[in-house]
Coordinates of N, CA and C in Angstrom, one line a residue:
X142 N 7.4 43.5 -36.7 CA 7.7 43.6 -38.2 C 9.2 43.7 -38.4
X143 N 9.3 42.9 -39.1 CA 10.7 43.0 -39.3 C 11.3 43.2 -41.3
X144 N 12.3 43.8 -41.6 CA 12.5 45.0 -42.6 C 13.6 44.1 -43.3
X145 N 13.9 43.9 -44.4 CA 14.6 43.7 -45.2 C 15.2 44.5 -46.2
X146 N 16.5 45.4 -46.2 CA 16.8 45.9 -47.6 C 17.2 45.0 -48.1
X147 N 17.4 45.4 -49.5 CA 17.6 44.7 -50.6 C 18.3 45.9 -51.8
X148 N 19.2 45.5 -53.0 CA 19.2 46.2 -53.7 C 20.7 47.5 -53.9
X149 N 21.2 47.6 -53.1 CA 22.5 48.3 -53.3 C 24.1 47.7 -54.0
X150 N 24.9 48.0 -54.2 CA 25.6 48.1 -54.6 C 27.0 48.8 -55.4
X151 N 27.7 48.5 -56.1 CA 28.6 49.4 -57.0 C 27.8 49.6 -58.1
X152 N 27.8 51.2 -58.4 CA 27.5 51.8 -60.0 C 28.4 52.9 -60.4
X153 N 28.6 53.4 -61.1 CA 29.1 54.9 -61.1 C 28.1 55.6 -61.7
X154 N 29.0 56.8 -61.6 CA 28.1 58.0 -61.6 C 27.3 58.6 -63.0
X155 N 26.0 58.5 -62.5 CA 25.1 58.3 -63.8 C 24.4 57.5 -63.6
X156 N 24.7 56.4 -63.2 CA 24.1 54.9 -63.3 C 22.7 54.9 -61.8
X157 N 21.9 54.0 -62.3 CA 20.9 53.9 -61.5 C 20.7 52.3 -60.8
X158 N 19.6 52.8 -59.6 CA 20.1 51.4 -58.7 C 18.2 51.4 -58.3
X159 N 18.0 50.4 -57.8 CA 16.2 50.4 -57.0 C 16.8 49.6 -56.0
X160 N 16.5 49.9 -54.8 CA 16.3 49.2 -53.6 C 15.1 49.0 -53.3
X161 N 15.2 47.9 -52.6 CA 13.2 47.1 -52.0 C 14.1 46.9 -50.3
X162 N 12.8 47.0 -49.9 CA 12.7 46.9 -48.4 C 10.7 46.2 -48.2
X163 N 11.6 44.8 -48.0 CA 10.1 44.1 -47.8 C 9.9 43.5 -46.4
X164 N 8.6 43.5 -45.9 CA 8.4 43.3 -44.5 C 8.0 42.0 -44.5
X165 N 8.6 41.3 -42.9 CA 8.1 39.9 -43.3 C 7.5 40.1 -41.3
X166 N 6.6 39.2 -40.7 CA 6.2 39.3 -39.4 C 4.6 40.1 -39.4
X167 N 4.7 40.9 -40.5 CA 3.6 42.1 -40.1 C 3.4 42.7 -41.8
X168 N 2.4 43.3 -41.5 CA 2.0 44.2 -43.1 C 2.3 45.3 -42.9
X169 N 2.7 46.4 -44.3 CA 3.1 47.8 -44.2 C 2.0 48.6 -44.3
X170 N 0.7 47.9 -44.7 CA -0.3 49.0 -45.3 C -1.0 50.2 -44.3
X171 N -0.4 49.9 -42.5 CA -0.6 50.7 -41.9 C 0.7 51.8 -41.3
X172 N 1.4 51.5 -42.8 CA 3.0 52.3 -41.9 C 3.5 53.3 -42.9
X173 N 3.5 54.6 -42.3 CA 4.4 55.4 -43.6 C 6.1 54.6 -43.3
X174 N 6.2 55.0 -44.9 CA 7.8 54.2 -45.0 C 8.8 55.6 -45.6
X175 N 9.7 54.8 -45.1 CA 11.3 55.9 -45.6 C 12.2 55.7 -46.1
X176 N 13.3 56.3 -46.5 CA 14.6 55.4 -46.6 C 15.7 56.9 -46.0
X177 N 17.0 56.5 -45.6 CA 17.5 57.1 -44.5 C 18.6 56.7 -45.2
X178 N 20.0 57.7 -45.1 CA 21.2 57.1 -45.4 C 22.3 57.5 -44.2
X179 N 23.3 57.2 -44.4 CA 24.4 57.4 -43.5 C 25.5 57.5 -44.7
X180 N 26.2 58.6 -45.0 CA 27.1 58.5 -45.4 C 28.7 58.6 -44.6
X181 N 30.0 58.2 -44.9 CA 30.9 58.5 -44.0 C 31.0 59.6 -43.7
X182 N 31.3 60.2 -42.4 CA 31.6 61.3 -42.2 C 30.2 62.2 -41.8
X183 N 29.4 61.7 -42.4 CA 28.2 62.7 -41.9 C 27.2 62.0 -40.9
X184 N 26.0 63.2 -41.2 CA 24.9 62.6 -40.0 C 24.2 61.4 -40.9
X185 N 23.0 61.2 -40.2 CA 22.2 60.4 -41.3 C 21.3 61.2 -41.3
X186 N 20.8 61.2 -42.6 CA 19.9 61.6 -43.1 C 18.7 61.2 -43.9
X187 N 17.8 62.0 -43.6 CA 15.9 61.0 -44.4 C 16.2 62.0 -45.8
X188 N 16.1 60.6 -46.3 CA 15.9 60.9 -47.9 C 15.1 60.9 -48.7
X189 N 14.0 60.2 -48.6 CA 12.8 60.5 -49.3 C 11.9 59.4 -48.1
X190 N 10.4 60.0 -48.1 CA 9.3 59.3 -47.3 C 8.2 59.2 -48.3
X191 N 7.1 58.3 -47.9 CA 5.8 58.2 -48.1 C 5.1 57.6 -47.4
X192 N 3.6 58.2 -47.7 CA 2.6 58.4 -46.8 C 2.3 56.5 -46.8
X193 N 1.8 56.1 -45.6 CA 0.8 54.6 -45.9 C -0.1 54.8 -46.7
X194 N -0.6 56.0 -47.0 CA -1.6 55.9 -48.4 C -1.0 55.6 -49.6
X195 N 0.5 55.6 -49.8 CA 1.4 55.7 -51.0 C 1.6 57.1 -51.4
X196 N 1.4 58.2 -50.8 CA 1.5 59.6 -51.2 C 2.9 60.0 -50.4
X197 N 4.0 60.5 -51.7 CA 4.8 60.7 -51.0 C 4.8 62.4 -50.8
X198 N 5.6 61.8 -49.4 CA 5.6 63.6 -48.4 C 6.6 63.9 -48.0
X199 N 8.3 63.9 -48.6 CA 9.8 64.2 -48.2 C 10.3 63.3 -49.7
X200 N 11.4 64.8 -49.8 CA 12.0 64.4 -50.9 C 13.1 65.5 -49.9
X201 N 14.6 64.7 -49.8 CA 15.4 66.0 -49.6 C 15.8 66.5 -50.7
X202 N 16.5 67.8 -50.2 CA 16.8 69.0 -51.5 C 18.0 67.9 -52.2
X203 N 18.7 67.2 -51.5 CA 19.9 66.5 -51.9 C 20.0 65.8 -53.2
X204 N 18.5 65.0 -53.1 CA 18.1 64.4 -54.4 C 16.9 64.6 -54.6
X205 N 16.1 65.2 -55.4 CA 14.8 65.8 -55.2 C 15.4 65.9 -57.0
X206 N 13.8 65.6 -57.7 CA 14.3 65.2 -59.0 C 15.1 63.9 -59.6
X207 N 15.7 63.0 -58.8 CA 16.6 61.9 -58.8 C 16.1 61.0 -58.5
X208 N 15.7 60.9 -57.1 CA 15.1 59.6 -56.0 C 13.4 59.6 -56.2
X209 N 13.3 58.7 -55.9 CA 11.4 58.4 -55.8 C 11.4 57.2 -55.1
X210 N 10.1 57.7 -54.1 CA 9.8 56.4 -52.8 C 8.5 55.9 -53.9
X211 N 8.4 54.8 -53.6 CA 6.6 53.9 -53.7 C 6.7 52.9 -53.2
X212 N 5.6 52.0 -53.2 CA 5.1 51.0 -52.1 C 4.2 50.5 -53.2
X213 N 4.1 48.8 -52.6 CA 3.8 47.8 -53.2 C 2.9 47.5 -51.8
X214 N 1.6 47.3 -51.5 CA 1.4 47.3 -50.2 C 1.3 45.8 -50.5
X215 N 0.4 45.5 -51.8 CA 0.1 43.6 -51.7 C 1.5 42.6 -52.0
X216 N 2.8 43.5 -52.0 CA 3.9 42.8 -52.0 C 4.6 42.8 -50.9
X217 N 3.9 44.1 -49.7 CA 4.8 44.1 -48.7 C 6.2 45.0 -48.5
X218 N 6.2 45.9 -49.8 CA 7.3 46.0 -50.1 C 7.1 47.7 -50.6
X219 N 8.6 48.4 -50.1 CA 8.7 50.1 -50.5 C 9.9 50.1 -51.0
X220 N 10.2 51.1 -52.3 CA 11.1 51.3 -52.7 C 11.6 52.3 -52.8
X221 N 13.0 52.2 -53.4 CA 13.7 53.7 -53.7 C 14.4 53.3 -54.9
X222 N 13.5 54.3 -56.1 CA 14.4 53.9 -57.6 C 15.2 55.5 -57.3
X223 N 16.5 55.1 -57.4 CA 17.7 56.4 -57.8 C 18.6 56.5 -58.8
X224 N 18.0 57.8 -59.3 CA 18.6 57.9 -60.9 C 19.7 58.9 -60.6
X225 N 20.3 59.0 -61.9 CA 21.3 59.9 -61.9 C 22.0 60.2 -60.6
X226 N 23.0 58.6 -60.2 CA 23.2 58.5 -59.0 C 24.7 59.6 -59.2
X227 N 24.9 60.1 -57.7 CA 26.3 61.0 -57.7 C 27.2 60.5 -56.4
X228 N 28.8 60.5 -56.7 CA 29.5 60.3 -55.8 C 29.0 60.5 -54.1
X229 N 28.2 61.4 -54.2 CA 27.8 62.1 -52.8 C 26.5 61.1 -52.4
X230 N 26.2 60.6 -53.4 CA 24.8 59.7 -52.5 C 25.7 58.3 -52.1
X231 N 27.0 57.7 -51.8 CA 27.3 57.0 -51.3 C 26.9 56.8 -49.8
X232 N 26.9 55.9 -49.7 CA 26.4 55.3 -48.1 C 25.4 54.2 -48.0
X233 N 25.4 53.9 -46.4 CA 24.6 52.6 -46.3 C 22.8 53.3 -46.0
X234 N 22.0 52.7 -47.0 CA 20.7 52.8 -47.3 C 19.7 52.3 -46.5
X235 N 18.6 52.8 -45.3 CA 18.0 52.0 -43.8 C 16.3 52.7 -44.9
X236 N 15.9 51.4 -44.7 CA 14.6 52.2 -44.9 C 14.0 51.8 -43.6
X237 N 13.0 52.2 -43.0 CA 12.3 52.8 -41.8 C 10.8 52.9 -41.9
X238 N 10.0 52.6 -40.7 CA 8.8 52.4 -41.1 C 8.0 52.9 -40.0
X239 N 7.5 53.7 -39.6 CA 6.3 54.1 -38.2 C 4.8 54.0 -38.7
X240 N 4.4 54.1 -37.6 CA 2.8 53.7 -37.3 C 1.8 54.5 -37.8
X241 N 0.6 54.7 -38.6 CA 0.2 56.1 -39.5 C -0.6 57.0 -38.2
X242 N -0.5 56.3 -37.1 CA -0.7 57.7 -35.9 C 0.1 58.8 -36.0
X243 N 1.3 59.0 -36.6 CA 2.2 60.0 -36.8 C 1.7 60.6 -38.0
X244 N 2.2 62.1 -37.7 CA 2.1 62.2 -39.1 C 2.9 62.2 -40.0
X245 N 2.1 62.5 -40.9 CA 2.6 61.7 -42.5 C 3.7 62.6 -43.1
X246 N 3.7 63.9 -42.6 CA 4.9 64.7 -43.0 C 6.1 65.2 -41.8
X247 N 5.8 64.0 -40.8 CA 6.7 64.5 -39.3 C 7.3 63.5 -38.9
X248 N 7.0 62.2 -39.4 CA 6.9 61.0 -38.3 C 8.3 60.5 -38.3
X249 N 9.4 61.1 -39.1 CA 10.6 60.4 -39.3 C 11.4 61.9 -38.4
X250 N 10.9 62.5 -38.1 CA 11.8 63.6 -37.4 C 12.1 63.2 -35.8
X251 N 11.8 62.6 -35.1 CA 12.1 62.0 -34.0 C 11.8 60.1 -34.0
X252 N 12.9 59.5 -34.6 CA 12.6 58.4 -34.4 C 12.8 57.3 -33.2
X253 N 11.2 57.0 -32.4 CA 11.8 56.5 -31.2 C 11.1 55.1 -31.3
X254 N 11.1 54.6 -30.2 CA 11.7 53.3 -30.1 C 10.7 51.9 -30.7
X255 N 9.3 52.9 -31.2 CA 8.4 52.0 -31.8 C 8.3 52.0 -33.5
X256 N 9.8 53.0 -34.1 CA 9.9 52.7 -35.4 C 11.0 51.4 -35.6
X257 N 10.5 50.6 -36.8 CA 11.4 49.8 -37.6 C 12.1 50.1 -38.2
X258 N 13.3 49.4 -38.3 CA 14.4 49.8 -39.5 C 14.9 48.4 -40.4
X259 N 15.4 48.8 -41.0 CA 15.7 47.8 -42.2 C 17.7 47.4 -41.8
X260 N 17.9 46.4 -42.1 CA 19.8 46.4 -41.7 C 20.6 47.3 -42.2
X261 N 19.9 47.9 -43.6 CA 20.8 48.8 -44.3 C 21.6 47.8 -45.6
X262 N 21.6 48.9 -46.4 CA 22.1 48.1 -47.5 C 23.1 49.3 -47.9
X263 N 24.4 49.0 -48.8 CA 25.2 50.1 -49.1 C 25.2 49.9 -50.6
X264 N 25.2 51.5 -50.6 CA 25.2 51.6 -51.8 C 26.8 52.6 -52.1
X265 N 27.3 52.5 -53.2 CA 28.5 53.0 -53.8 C 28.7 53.1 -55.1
X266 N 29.0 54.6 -55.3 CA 28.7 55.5 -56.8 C 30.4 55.9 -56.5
X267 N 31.2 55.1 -58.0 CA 32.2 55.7 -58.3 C 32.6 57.0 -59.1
X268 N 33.1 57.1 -59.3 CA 33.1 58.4 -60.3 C 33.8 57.8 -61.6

């Protein structure tokens, strides 16, 4: 399976963005999906997940109320609509996808070598 983002760019702050991450090789309907960021200077970090059922299971405290995961399974495709974007959600955007043998509220906490990732897309919130 191979991951496509899609969707980042320049906004400022306030402004809203949706990234798509669509799979082409394989179908997602058997993969919880995520999206992950890296910002400079820090670690990376899982920013919101959902279950392969489409039930989402992680929202970080960071943007919790702002960000929302969903999934399109007959498009192939998960997203991340982010609202009320802030200087601090800058960074490059990896959505990520494992197998629903994991579980559905764990599976992005050790990511080894049978998860997918997406190239990353950056996103950048001016002030």
């Amino acid at each position: 399976v191979q991951l496509q983002a899609s969707g980042g760019g320049l906004v400022q702050a306030g402004g809203s963005l949706r990234l798509s991450c669509t799979a082409s090789g394989g179908t997602l309907d058997t993969y919880h999906m995520g999206w992950f960021r890296k910002a400079p200077g820090k670690e990376r970090e899982f920013v919101v997940g959902i279950s392969w059922t489409g039930r989402p299971t992680y929202v970080a405290d960071s943007v919790r109320g702002r960000f929302t995961a969903s999934r399109d399974n007959a498009k192939n495709t998960v997203y991340l609509q982010m609202n009320s974007l802030e200087v601090e959600d800058t960074g490059v955007y990896y959505c990520a996808a494992r197998s629903r043998k994991y579980g559905a509220n764990t599976w992005w906490r050790y990511m080894g070598d049978d998860a997918y990732w997406g190239q990353g897309t950056l996103v950048t919130v001016s002030s």
